[in-house]
Amino acid sequence: MAERKEIARREESPPEARRRRRAMVPAVDVYETEEGVILAADMPGVGPDSLDLRIEDNVLYLRGQIKEVPGEEVRPDYVEVRSREYFRAFTLGPEFDQEKIEASIKHGVLRVFIPKLETEKPKKIEIKVAS
Amino acid sequence: MAINWTWEWDPFREFERLQEELDRLFEWVSPFRTLRGEEVYPKINVGETENEVLVYIFAPGMDPSKVDLSLEGNILSVSGERQAEEALGVEEVRPEKYVRRERFSGRFSRVISLPESVDPAEVNAEYRNGIIMVRIGKKAERRGRKIEVKAA
Protein backbone atom coordinates (compact mmCIF):
# COMPACT_ATOMS: atom_id res chain seq x y z
CA MET A 1 0.00 0.00 0.00
CA ALA A 2 1.28 3.41 -0.91
CA GLU A 3 2.35 5.65 1.87
CA ARG A 4 -0.11 8.44 2.49
CA LYS A 5 1.08 11.87 3.31
CA GLU A 6 -0.93 14.07 5.61
CA ILE A 7 -1.42 17.41 3.97
CA ALA A 8 -1.22 20.15 6.52
CA ARG A 9 -4.42 22.13 6.49
CA ARG A 10 -4.15 25.86 6.07
CA GLU A 11 -5.26 27.41 9.27
CA GLU A 12 -7.86 29.65 7.75
CA SER A 13 -8.24 31.31 4.40
CA PRO A 14 -7.56 35.06 4.69
CA PRO A 15 -11.01 36.36 3.71
CA GLU A 16 -12.61 34.10 6.27
CA ALA A 17 -10.24 35.24 8.97
CA ARG A 18 -10.85 38.84 8.02
CA ARG A 19 -14.59 38.52 8.19
CA ARG A 20 -14.28 37.16 11.67
CA ARG A 21 -11.99 39.92 12.84
CA ARG A 22 -13.97 42.78 11.41
CA ALA A 23 -16.10 44.34 14.08
CA MET A 24 -18.98 46.80 13.80
CA VAL A 25 -18.76 50.28 15.27
CA PRO A 26 -21.68 50.78 17.64
CA ALA A 27 -23.53 54.12 17.49
CA VAL A 28 -23.08 56.05 20.73
CA ASP A 29 -24.50 59.04 22.57
CA VAL A 30 -22.29 60.85 25.06
CA TYR A 31 -23.99 63.16 27.54
CA GLU A 32 -22.34 65.30 30.16
CA THR A 33 -23.76 65.97 33.60
CA GLU A 34 -22.28 67.74 36.61
CA GLU A 35 -21.39 64.39 38.16
CA GLY A 36 -19.78 62.83 35.12
CA VAL A 37 -20.37 61.54 31.64
CA ILE A 38 -23.02 59.07 30.47
CA LEU A 39 -22.30 56.95 27.43
CA ALA A 40 -25.04 54.95 25.68
CA ALA A 41 -24.11 52.47 22.95
CA ASP A 42 -26.39 50.45 20.67
CA MET A 43 -25.15 46.87 20.69
CA PRO A 44 -28.11 44.70 19.70
CA GLY A 45 -27.59 41.01 20.41
CA VAL A 46 -25.12 41.59 23.24
CA GLY A 47 -26.04 40.42 26.72
CA PRO A 48 -24.26 40.90 30.08
CA ASP A 49 -22.18 37.75 29.56
CA SER A 50 -21.02 38.56 26.03
CA LEU A 51 -19.99 42.12 26.85
CA ASP A 52 -16.36 42.96 27.57
CA LEU A 53 -15.79 46.42 29.01
CA ARG A 54 -12.31 47.36 30.19
CA ILE A 55 -9.92 50.21 30.85
CA GLU A 56 -6.30 50.10 29.84
CA ASP A 57 -4.00 53.11 29.90
CA ASN A 58 -6.86 55.60 30.16
CA VAL A 59 -8.68 54.06 27.22
CA LEU A 60 -12.15 52.62 27.69
CA TYR A 61 -12.71 49.62 25.41
CA LEU A 62 -16.19 48.45 24.42
CA ARG A 63 -16.33 44.95 23.01
CA GLY A 64 -19.34 42.74 22.55
CA GLN A 65 -20.48 39.65 20.75
CA ILE A 66 -23.88 38.85 19.36
CA LYS A 67 -24.80 35.79 21.36
CA GLU A 68 -27.41 34.12 19.25
CA VAL A 69 -26.44 33.79 15.63
CA PRO A 70 -28.14 31.55 13.09
CA GLY A 71 -26.65 28.11 12.68
CA GLU A 72 -25.19 26.49 9.59
CA GLU A 73 -28.61 25.31 8.47
CA VAL A 74 -29.84 28.86 7.91
CA ARG A 75 -29.26 30.14 4.39
CA PRO A 76 -28.92 33.95 4.27
CA ASP A 77 -31.37 35.70 1.92
CA TYR A 78 -30.78 39.34 2.80
CA VAL A 79 -28.10 40.64 5.14
CA GLU A 80 -27.50 44.11 6.57
CA VAL A 81 -25.63 43.07 9.71
CA ARG A 82 -22.57 41.15 8.56
CA SER A 83 -20.53 40.80 11.70
CA ARG A 84 -21.15 39.36 15.10
CA GLU A 85 -18.76 41.64 16.96
CA TYR A 86 -18.77 45.22 18.15
CA PHE A 87 -15.73 47.27 19.01
CA ARG A 88 -15.10 50.88 19.96
CA ALA A 89 -12.61 52.69 22.16
CA PHE A 90 -12.66 56.05 23.96
CA THR A 91 -9.79 57.91 25.59
CA LEU A 92 -10.65 59.26 29.02
CA GLY A 93 -9.38 62.59 30.29
CA PRO A 94 -7.66 62.94 33.66
CA GLU A 95 -10.79 64.44 35.26
CA PHE A 96 -12.56 61.07 35.53
CA ASP A 97 -12.54 58.58 38.36
CA GLN A 98 -11.77 55.29 36.61
CA GLU A 99 -12.37 53.29 39.78
CA LYS A 100 -16.03 54.17 39.99
CA ILE A 101 -17.33 53.49 36.49
CA GLU A 102 -20.76 51.86 36.44
CA ALA A 103 -22.17 49.88 33.51
CA SER A 104 -25.38 48.06 32.66
CA ILE A 105 -26.90 46.63 29.51
CA LYS A 106 -30.60 46.32 28.72
CA HIS A 107 -32.35 45.39 25.48
CA GLY A 108 -29.03 45.65 23.65
CA VAL A 109 -28.21 49.18 24.86
CA LEU A 110 -25.11 49.60 26.99
CA ARG A 111 -25.10 52.45 29.52
CA VAL A 112 -21.82 53.49 31.10
CA PHE A 113 -21.52 56.18 33.76
CA ILE A 114 -18.05 57.66 34.16
CA PRO A 115 -17.95 59.89 37.25
CA LYS A 116 -15.77 62.97 37.55
CA LEU A 117 -13.28 63.13 40.40
CA GLU A 118 -14.64 65.08 43.38
CA THR A 119 -12.10 67.84 42.83
CA GLU A 120 -13.23 68.27 39.21
CA LYS A 121 -16.92 68.75 39.86
CA PRO A 122 -18.23 72.23 39.30
CA LYS A 123 -18.62 74.27 42.46
CA LYS A 124 -21.28 76.76 42.93
CA ILE A 125 -20.01 80.19 43.76
CA GLU A 126 -22.36 82.18 45.77
CA ILE A 127 -22.75 85.77 44.90
CA LYS A 128 -23.58 87.90 47.80
CA VAL A 129 -25.63 90.94 47.27
CA ALA A 130 -24.19 93.96 48.92
CA SER A 131 -26.86 95.74 50.77
CA MET B 1 12.56 52.65 15.32
CA ALA B 2 12.98 49.19 16.73
CA ILE B 3 12.29 46.38 14.33
CA ASN B 4 11.41 42.95 15.50
CA TRP B 5 13.47 40.63 13.30
CA THR B 6 11.72 37.51 14.44
CA TRP B 7 8.55 38.76 12.85
CA GLU B 8 8.05 37.16 9.50
CA TRP B 9 7.09 39.65 6.83
CA ASP B 10 4.17 38.47 4.79
CA PRO B 11 3.51 40.61 1.69
CA PHE B 12 -0.03 39.25 1.42
CA ARG B 13 -0.73 40.45 4.92
CA GLU B 14 -0.04 43.97 3.67
CA PHE B 15 -2.73 43.61 1.01
CA GLU B 16 -5.06 42.30 3.64
CA ARG B 17 -4.39 45.26 5.84
CA LEU B 18 -5.14 47.63 2.99
CA GLN B 19 -8.35 45.76 2.31
CA GLU B 20 -9.30 45.91 5.99
CA GLU B 21 -8.81 49.65 6.07
CA LEU B 22 -10.93 50.08 2.96
CA ASP B 23 -13.57 47.84 4.50
CA ARG B 24 -13.75 50.07 7.53
CA LEU B 25 -14.00 53.16 5.35
CA PHE B 26 -16.84 51.66 3.33
CA GLU B 27 -18.54 50.60 6.50
CA TRP B 28 -18.64 54.23 7.52
CA VAL B 29 -20.17 55.35 4.20
CA SER B 30 -22.35 52.27 3.86
CA PRO B 31 -25.92 52.58 2.54
CA PHE B 32 -27.09 51.75 6.04
CA ARG B 33 -25.90 55.07 7.36
CA THR B 34 -27.33 58.43 6.38
CA LEU B 35 -25.07 61.35 5.51
CA ARG B 36 -25.48 62.76 9.01
CA GLY B 37 -23.84 59.61 10.33
CA GLU B 38 -27.00 58.10 11.76
CA GLU B 39 -27.53 54.46 11.14
CA VAL B 40 -30.62 53.06 9.52
CA TYR B 41 -32.85 51.84 12.29
CA PRO B 42 -33.61 49.00 12.58
CA LYS B 43 -31.27 46.87 10.48
CA ILE B 44 -32.69 43.61 9.21
CA ASN B 45 -31.29 40.19 8.32
CA VAL B 46 -33.35 37.48 6.63
CA GLY B 47 -32.49 33.83 6.30
CA GLU B 48 -34.29 30.59 5.69
CA THR B 49 -34.13 26.93 6.53
CA GLU B 50 -36.00 24.10 4.87
CA ASN B 51 -39.17 24.79 6.85
CA GLU B 52 -38.93 28.34 8.10
CA VAL B 53 -38.05 31.91 7.20
CA LEU B 54 -36.16 33.74 9.96
CA VAL B 55 -36.11 37.52 10.27
CA TYR B 56 -33.74 39.29 12.67
CA ILE B 57 -34.67 42.89 13.38
CA PHE B 58 -31.86 44.74 15.19
CA ALA B 59 -33.90 47.15 17.33
CA PRO B 60 -32.00 47.92 20.54
CA GLY B 61 -33.56 49.89 23.36
CA MET B 62 -37.21 49.30 22.46
CA ASP B 63 -40.22 48.68 24.60
CA PRO B 64 -41.57 45.56 22.81
CA SER B 65 -45.15 46.71 23.39
CA LYS B 66 -44.41 49.80 21.27
CA VAL B 67 -43.34 47.87 18.19
CA ASP B 68 -45.88 47.24 15.43
CA LEU B 69 -45.08 44.17 13.46
CA SER B 70 -47.34 42.86 10.72
CA LEU B 71 -47.23 40.36 7.92
CA GLU B 72 -49.49 40.63 4.89
CA GLY B 73 -48.86 37.91 2.39
CA ASN B 74 -45.08 38.01 2.14
CA ILE B 75 -44.70 41.69 3.10
CA LEU B 76 -43.36 42.26 6.59
CA SER B 77 -43.72 45.72 8.13
CA VAL B 78 -42.13 46.93 11.31
CA SER B 79 -42.72 50.36 12.79
CA GLY B 80 -42.55 52.10 16.13
CA GLU B 81 -40.87 54.86 18.01
CA ARG B 82 -37.65 54.97 19.96
CA GLN B 83 -36.68 57.72 22.35
CA ALA B 84 -32.90 57.36 22.33
CA GLU B 85 -32.49 59.64 25.36
CA GLU B 86 -34.37 57.20 27.61
CA ALA B 87 -31.22 55.09 27.79
CA LEU B 88 -29.33 57.94 29.46
CA GLY B 89 -31.43 57.63 32.60
CA VAL B 90 -31.51 61.38 33.11
CA GLU B 91 -34.61 63.16 34.37
CA GLU B 92 -34.39 66.21 32.19
CA VAL B 93 -32.42 65.89 28.96
CA ARG B 94 -30.88 69.12 27.70
CA PRO B 95 -29.68 69.04 24.09
CA GLU B 96 -26.66 71.26 24.75
CA LYS B 97 -25.25 68.67 27.15
CA TYR B 98 -24.65 66.17 24.37
CA VAL B 99 -21.01 65.72 23.47
CA ARG B 100 -21.83 63.19 20.77
CA ARG B 101 -25.16 62.08 19.37
CA GLU B 102 -25.27 59.21 16.89
CA ARG B 103 -28.03 56.91 18.08
CA PHE B 104 -31.32 56.92 16.18
CA SER B 105 -34.21 58.67 17.85
CA GLY B 106 -37.80 59.09 16.70
CA ARG B 107 -40.34 57.20 14.63
CA PHE B 108 -39.26 54.50 12.24
CA SER B 109 -40.92 52.30 9.66
CA ARG B 110 -39.46 49.64 7.43
CA VAL B 111 -41.08 47.26 4.97
CA ILE B 112 -39.41 44.23 3.44
CA SER B 113 -40.64 41.50 1.17
CA LEU B 114 -39.95 37.94 2.24
CA PRO B 115 -39.75 34.82 0.09
CA GLU B 116 -43.17 33.97 -1.32
CA SER B 117 -43.15 30.63 0.42
CA VAL B 118 -44.04 32.13 3.83
CA ASP B 119 -47.26 31.12 5.55
CA PRO B 120 -48.76 34.14 7.37
CA ALA B 121 -50.68 31.77 9.64
CA GLU B 122 -47.51 30.49 11.28
CA VAL B 123 -45.68 33.43 12.85
CA ASN B 124 -44.08 34.07 16.19
CA ALA B 125 -41.80 36.86 17.36
CA GLU B 126 -39.54 37.24 20.36
CA TYR B 127 -37.49 40.18 21.68
CA ARG B 128 -34.16 39.33 23.23
CA ASN B 129 -31.08 41.52 23.89
CA GLY B 130 -32.43 44.11 21.48
CA ILE B 131 -33.13 41.79 18.56
CA ILE B 132 -36.65 40.92 17.45
CA MET B 133 -36.51 37.45 16.01
CA VAL B 134 -39.44 36.53 13.80
CA ARG B 135 -39.99 32.94 12.75
CA ILE B 136 -42.41 32.28 9.93
CA GLY B 137 -43.32 28.82 8.73
CA LYS B 138 -43.25 27.96 5.04
CA LYS B 139 -46.34 26.74 3.23
CA ALA B 140 -46.41 22.97 3.28
CA GLU B 141 -46.20 22.65 -0.50
CA ARG B 142 -43.17 24.97 -0.64
CA ARG B 143 -41.04 23.18 1.91
CA GLY B 144 -37.84 21.50 0.86
CA ARG B 145 -38.32 17.82 0.26
CA LYS B 146 -35.73 15.11 0.12
CA ILE B 147 -36.02 12.94 -2.97
CA GLU B 148 -34.90 9.43 -2.54
CA VAL B 149 -32.98 7.76 -5.28
CA LYS B 150 -34.01 4.14 -5.58
CA ALA B 151 -31.73 1.45 -6.83
CA ALA B 152 -33.08 -0.17 -9.99
Tab-separated table of C-alpha atoms in Angstrom:
chain	number	residue	atom	x	y	z
A	1	MET	CA	0.000	0.000	0.000
A	2	ALA	CA	1.281	3.410	-0.914
A	3	GLU	CA	2.351	5.647	1.872
A	4	ARG	CA	-0.112	8.436	2.495
A	5	LYS	CA	1.082	11.874	3.311
A	6	GLU	CA	-0.926	14.067	5.610
A	7	ILE	CA	-1.417	17.406	3.966
A	8	ALA	CA	-1.221	20.148	6.525
A	9	ARG	CA	-4.423	22.127	6.489
A	10	ARG	CA	-4.151	25.858	6.073
A	11	GLU	CA	-5.261	27.410	9.269
A	12	GLU	CA	-7.861	29.648	7.751
A	13	SER	CA	-8.244	31.314	4.402
A	14	PRO	CA	-7.555	35.055	4.693
A	15	PRO	CA	-11.011	36.360	3.708
A	16	GLU	CA	-12.609	34.097	6.266
A	17	ALA	CA	-10.241	35.240	8.969
A	18	ARG	CA	-10.853	38.841	8.021
A	19	ARG	CA	-14.588	38.516	8.189
A	20	ARG	CA	-14.282	37.156	11.665
A	21	ARG	CA	-11.992	39.924	12.840
A	22	ARG	CA	-13.965	42.780	11.413
A	23	ALA	CA	-16.096	44.343	14.077
A	24	MET	CA	-18.977	46.800	13.801
A	25	VAL	CA	-18.755	50.275	15.265
A	26	PRO	CA	-21.676	50.784	17.637
A	27	ALA	CA	-23.527	54.117	17.492
A	28	VAL	CA	-23.082	56.052	20.735
A	29	ASP	CA	-24.500	59.043	22.570
A	30	VAL	CA	-22.294	60.846	25.061
A	31	TYR	CA	-23.987	63.157	27.542
A	32	GLU	CA	-22.335	65.297	30.165
A	33	THR	CA	-23.755	65.974	33.596
A	34	GLU	CA	-22.278	67.744	36.612
A	35	GLU	CA	-21.393	64.386	38.161
A	36	GLY	CA	-19.782	62.833	35.125
A	37	VAL	CA	-20.367	61.542	31.641
A	38	ILE	CA	-23.017	59.070	30.472
A	39	LEU	CA	-22.300	56.951	27.425
A	40	ALA	CA	-25.037	54.954	25.680
A	41	ALA	CA	-24.108	52.471	22.947
A	42	ASP	CA	-26.391	50.445	20.667
A	43	MET	CA	-25.152	46.866	20.689
A	44	PRO	CA	-28.111	44.698	19.703
A	45	GLY	CA	-27.593	41.011	20.409
A	46	VAL	CA	-25.115	41.589	23.241
A	47	GLY	CA	-26.036	40.419	26.722
A	48	PRO	CA	-24.258	40.898	30.079
A	49	ASP	CA	-22.181	37.750	29.561
A	50	SER	CA	-21.022	38.564	26.026
A	51	LEU	CA	-19.987	42.117	26.852
A	52	ASP	CA	-16.359	42.963	27.575
A	53	LEU	CA	-15.791	46.419	29.010
A	54	ARG	CA	-12.314	47.362	30.186
A	55	ILE	CA	-9.920	50.207	30.853
A	56	GLU	CA	-6.301	50.100	29.836
A	57	ASP	CA	-3.997	53.110	29.902
A	58	ASN	CA	-6.860	55.600	30.163
A	59	VAL	CA	-8.679	54.055	27.217
A	60	LEU	CA	-12.153	52.619	27.686
A	61	TYR	CA	-12.712	49.615	25.412
A	62	LEU	CA	-16.186	48.446	24.424
A	63	ARG	CA	-16.335	44.953	23.013
A	64	GLY	CA	-19.340	42.736	22.553
A	65	GLN	CA	-20.484	39.653	20.746
A	66	ILE	CA	-23.883	38.849	19.360
A	67	LYS	CA	-24.801	35.795	21.364
A	68	GLU	CA	-27.407	34.121	19.246
A	69	VAL	CA	-26.437	33.795	15.629
A	70	PRO	CA	-28.138	31.551	13.085
A	71	GLY	CA	-26.648	28.108	12.680
A	72	GLU	CA	-25.193	26.486	9.594
A	73	GLU	CA	-28.613	25.306	8.472
A	74	VAL	CA	-29.844	28.862	7.908
A	75	ARG	CA	-29.259	30.136	4.392
A	76	PRO	CA	-28.919	33.947	4.270
A	77	ASP	CA	-31.369	35.701	1.916
A	78	TYR	CA	-30.779	39.339	2.805
A	79	VAL	CA	-28.099	40.638	5.138
A	80	GLU	CA	-27.501	44.112	6.567
A	81	VAL	CA	-25.630	43.068	9.709
A	82	ARG	CA	-22.566	41.153	8.559
A	83	SER	CA	-20.526	40.805	11.697
A	84	ARG	CA	-21.150	39.358	15.102
A	85	GLU	CA	-18.765	41.642	16.959
A	86	TYR	CA	-18.769	45.221	18.151
A	87	PHE	CA	-15.726	47.269	19.007
A	88	ARG	CA	-15.097	50.878	19.955
A	89	ALA	CA	-12.605	52.691	22.156
A	90	PHE	CA	-12.658	56.050	23.958
A	91	THR	CA	-9.794	57.913	25.594
A	92	LEU	CA	-10.650	59.260	29.024
A	93	GLY	CA	-9.378	62.586	30.288
A	94	PRO	CA	-7.661	62.940	33.660
A	95	GLU	CA	-10.790	64.440	35.261
A	96	PHE	CA	-12.558	61.075	35.534
A	97	ASP	CA	-12.544	58.580	38.364
A	98	GLN	CA	-11.775	55.295	36.614
A	99	GLU	CA	-12.367	53.291	39.778
A	100	LYS	CA	-16.035	54.173	39.990
A	101	ILE	CA	-17.327	53.489	36.487
A	102	GLU	CA	-20.765	51.862	36.436
A	103	ALA	CA	-22.175	49.884	33.513
A	104	SER	CA	-25.376	48.055	32.659
A	105	ILE	CA	-26.903	46.627	29.507
A	106	LYS	CA	-30.597	46.315	28.723
A	107	HIS	CA	-32.353	45.393	25.476
A	108	GLY	CA	-29.025	45.652	23.651
A	109	VAL	CA	-28.206	49.179	24.856
A	110	LEU	CA	-25.105	49.604	26.993
A	111	ARG	CA	-25.104	52.451	29.521
A	112	VAL	CA	-21.825	53.489	31.096
A	113	PHE	CA	-21.521	56.181	33.756
A	114	ILE	CA	-18.047	57.655	34.163
A	115	PRO	CA	-17.946	59.894	37.254
A	116	LYS	CA	-15.768	62.966	37.546
A	117	LEU	CA	-13.276	63.133	40.403
A	118	GLU	CA	-14.644	65.082	43.378
A	119	THR	CA	-12.102	67.844	42.827
A	120	GLU	CA	-13.227	68.275	39.214
A	121	LYS	CA	-16.921	68.748	39.861
A	122	PRO	CA	-18.228	72.231	39.299
A	123	LYS	CA	-18.620	74.270	42.462
A	124	LYS	CA	-21.283	76.763	42.927
A	125	ILE	CA	-20.008	80.195	43.756
A	126	GLU	CA	-22.362	82.178	45.771
A	127	ILE	CA	-22.752	85.767	44.901
A	128	LYS	CA	-23.578	87.902	47.800
A	129	VAL	CA	-25.633	90.941	47.271
A	130	ALA	CA	-24.190	93.955	48.922
A	131	SER	CA	-26.858	95.744	50.773
B	1	MET	CA	12.560	52.646	15.324
B	2	ALA	CA	12.980	49.186	16.728
B	3	ILE	CA	12.289	46.385	14.327
B	4	ASN	CA	11.412	42.953	15.503
B	5	TRP	CA	13.471	40.628	13.301
B	6	THR	CA	11.718	37.512	14.438
B	7	TRP	CA	8.550	38.761	12.851
B	8	GLU	CA	8.054	37.161	9.498
B	9	TRP	CA	7.092	39.651	6.826
B	10	ASP	CA	4.170	38.468	4.786
B	11	PRO	CA	3.512	40.610	1.694
B	12	PHE	CA	-0.030	39.253	1.420
B	13	ARG	CA	-0.727	40.447	4.920
B	14	GLU	CA	-0.038	43.969	3.669
B	15	PHE	CA	-2.734	43.606	1.013
B	16	GLU	CA	-5.064	42.299	3.636
B	17	ARG	CA	-4.390	45.262	5.843
B	18	LEU	CA	-5.140	47.632	2.990
B	19	GLN	CA	-8.355	45.759	2.314
B	20	GLU	CA	-9.300	45.912	5.992
B	21	GLU	CA	-8.812	49.646	6.074
B	22	LEU	CA	-10.933	50.078	2.956
B	23	ASP	CA	-13.570	47.841	4.497
B	24	ARG	CA	-13.751	50.067	7.529
B	25	LEU	CA	-14.003	53.157	5.349
B	26	PHE	CA	-16.839	51.660	3.330
B	27	GLU	CA	-18.537	50.601	6.501
B	28	TRP	CA	-18.644	54.232	7.518
B	29	VAL	CA	-20.170	55.347	4.202
B	30	SER	CA	-22.353	52.267	3.857
B	31	PRO	CA	-25.923	52.583	2.542
B	32	PHE	CA	-27.095	51.748	6.045
B	33	ARG	CA	-25.897	55.069	7.357
B	34	THR	CA	-27.327	58.432	6.380
B	35	LEU	CA	-25.069	61.350	5.511
B	36	ARG	CA	-25.480	62.756	9.013
B	37	GLY	CA	-23.838	59.610	10.331
B	38	GLU	CA	-27.005	58.103	11.763
B	39	GLU	CA	-27.533	54.457	11.136
B	40	VAL	CA	-30.622	53.060	9.522
B	41	TYR	CA	-32.848	51.837	12.291
B	42	PRO	CA	-33.613	49.000	12.579
B	43	LYS	CA	-31.267	46.874	10.480
B	44	ILE	CA	-32.695	43.609	9.214
B	45	ASN	CA	-31.286	40.186	8.324
B	46	VAL	CA	-33.348	37.484	6.628
B	47	GLY	CA	-32.491	33.826	6.305
B	48	GLU	CA	-34.289	30.586	5.685
B	49	THR	CA	-34.130	26.928	6.527
B	50	GLU	CA	-36.004	24.105	4.870
B	51	ASN	CA	-39.171	24.790	6.854
B	52	GLU	CA	-38.935	28.343	8.099
B	53	VAL	CA	-38.052	31.907	7.197
B	54	LEU	CA	-36.164	33.737	9.957
B	55	VAL	CA	-36.109	37.523	10.265
B	56	TYR	CA	-33.738	39.285	12.665
B	57	ILE	CA	-34.672	42.891	13.384
B	58	PHE	CA	-31.865	44.739	15.194
B	59	ALA	CA	-33.903	47.148	17.332
B	60	PRO	CA	-32.001	47.918	20.541
B	61	GLY	CA	-33.563	49.889	23.358
B	62	MET	CA	-37.214	49.299	22.465
B	63	ASP	CA	-40.222	48.681	24.600
B	64	PRO	CA	-41.573	45.559	22.807
B	65	SER	CA	-45.148	46.709	23.394
B	66	LYS	CA	-44.411	49.796	21.275
B	67	VAL	CA	-43.335	47.871	18.191
B	68	ASP	CA	-45.882	47.244	15.434
B	69	LEU	CA	-45.082	44.167	13.462
B	70	SER	CA	-47.343	42.862	10.721
B	71	LEU	CA	-47.230	40.359	7.922
B	72	GLU	CA	-49.486	40.628	4.890
B	73	GLY	CA	-48.865	37.915	2.391
B	74	ASN	CA	-45.081	38.007	2.138
B	75	ILE	CA	-44.701	41.686	3.097
B	76	LEU	CA	-43.357	42.264	6.592
B	77	SER	CA	-43.717	45.723	8.130
B	78	VAL	CA	-42.132	46.935	11.309
B	79	SER	CA	-42.722	50.358	12.794
B	80	GLY	CA	-42.551	52.099	16.126
B	81	GLU	CA	-40.869	54.856	18.014
B	82	ARG	CA	-37.649	54.966	19.958
B	83	GLN	CA	-36.679	57.722	22.354
B	84	ALA	CA	-32.896	57.360	22.333
B	85	GLU	CA	-32.491	59.636	25.360
B	86	GLU	CA	-34.367	57.204	27.611
B	87	ALA	CA	-31.216	55.087	27.792
B	88	LEU	CA	-29.332	57.936	29.461
B	89	GLY	CA	-31.428	57.625	32.603
B	90	VAL	CA	-31.508	61.382	33.114
B	91	GLU	CA	-34.610	63.162	34.372
B	92	GLU	CA	-34.386	66.214	32.187
B	93	VAL	CA	-32.416	65.892	28.960
B	94	ARG	CA	-30.875	69.115	27.701
B	95	PRO	CA	-29.684	69.036	24.086
B	96	GLU	CA	-26.664	71.260	24.745
B	97	LYS	CA	-25.251	68.673	27.148
B	98	TYR	CA	-24.649	66.166	24.370
B	99	VAL	CA	-21.007	65.720	23.469
B	100	ARG	CA	-21.834	63.187	20.771
B	101	ARG	CA	-25.159	62.082	19.366
B	102	GLU	CA	-25.270	59.210	16.891
B	103	ARG	CA	-28.034	56.911	18.078
B	104	PHE	CA	-31.317	56.918	16.176
B	105	SER	CA	-34.208	58.673	17.852
B	106	GLY	CA	-37.800	59.087	16.698
B	107	ARG	CA	-40.338	57.202	14.630
B	108	PHE	CA	-39.258	54.498	12.241
B	109	SER	CA	-40.925	52.303	9.664
B	110	ARG	CA	-39.465	49.637	7.426
B	111	VAL	CA	-41.081	47.261	4.967
B	112	ILE	CA	-39.408	44.233	3.437
B	113	SER	CA	-40.640	41.497	1.167
B	114	LEU	CA	-39.949	37.938	2.238
B	115	PRO	CA	-39.753	34.816	0.091
B	116	GLU	CA	-43.168	33.970	-1.316
B	117	SER	CA	-43.149	30.626	0.422
B	118	VAL	CA	-44.042	32.130	3.827
B	119	ASP	CA	-47.261	31.118	5.547
B	120	PRO	CA	-48.759	34.136	7.372
B	121	ALA	CA	-50.675	31.772	9.637
B	122	GLU	CA	-47.505	30.489	11.279
B	123	VAL	CA	-45.682	33.427	12.848
B	124	ASN	CA	-44.079	34.073	16.191
B	125	ALA	CA	-41.798	36.861	17.364
B	126	GLU	CA	-39.537	37.240	20.362
B	127	TYR	CA	-37.491	40.182	21.677
B	128	ARG	CA	-34.156	39.326	23.234
B	129	ASN	CA	-31.079	41.516	23.891
B	130	GLY	CA	-32.429	44.108	21.484
B	131	ILE	CA	-33.131	41.789	18.560
B	132	ILE	CA	-36.645	40.923	17.447
B	133	MET	CA	-36.506	37.451	16.008
B	134	VAL	CA	-39.444	36.534	13.804
B	135	ARG	CA	-39.985	32.935	12.747
B	136	ILE	CA	-42.414	32.279	9.930
B	137	GLY	CA	-43.320	28.818	8.730
B	138	LYS	CA	-43.246	27.958	5.037
B	139	LYS	CA	-46.342	26.736	3.231
B	140	ALA	CA	-46.406	22.967	3.281
B	141	GLU	CA	-46.198	22.649	-0.505
B	142	ARG	CA	-43.166	24.968	-0.638
B	143	ARG	CA	-41.037	23.180	1.910
B	144	GLY	CA	-37.844	21.499	0.855
B	145	ARG	CA	-38.320	17.815	0.256
B	146	LYS	CA	-35.734	15.114	0.121
B	147	ILE	CA	-36.016	12.943	-2.969
B	148	GLU	CA	-34.905	9.434	-2.535
B	149	VAL	CA	-32.975	7.757	-5.276
B	150	LYS	CA	-34.006	4.141	-5.581
B	151	ALA	CA	-31.729	1.453	-6.830
B	152	ALA	CA	-33.082	-0.165	-9.987
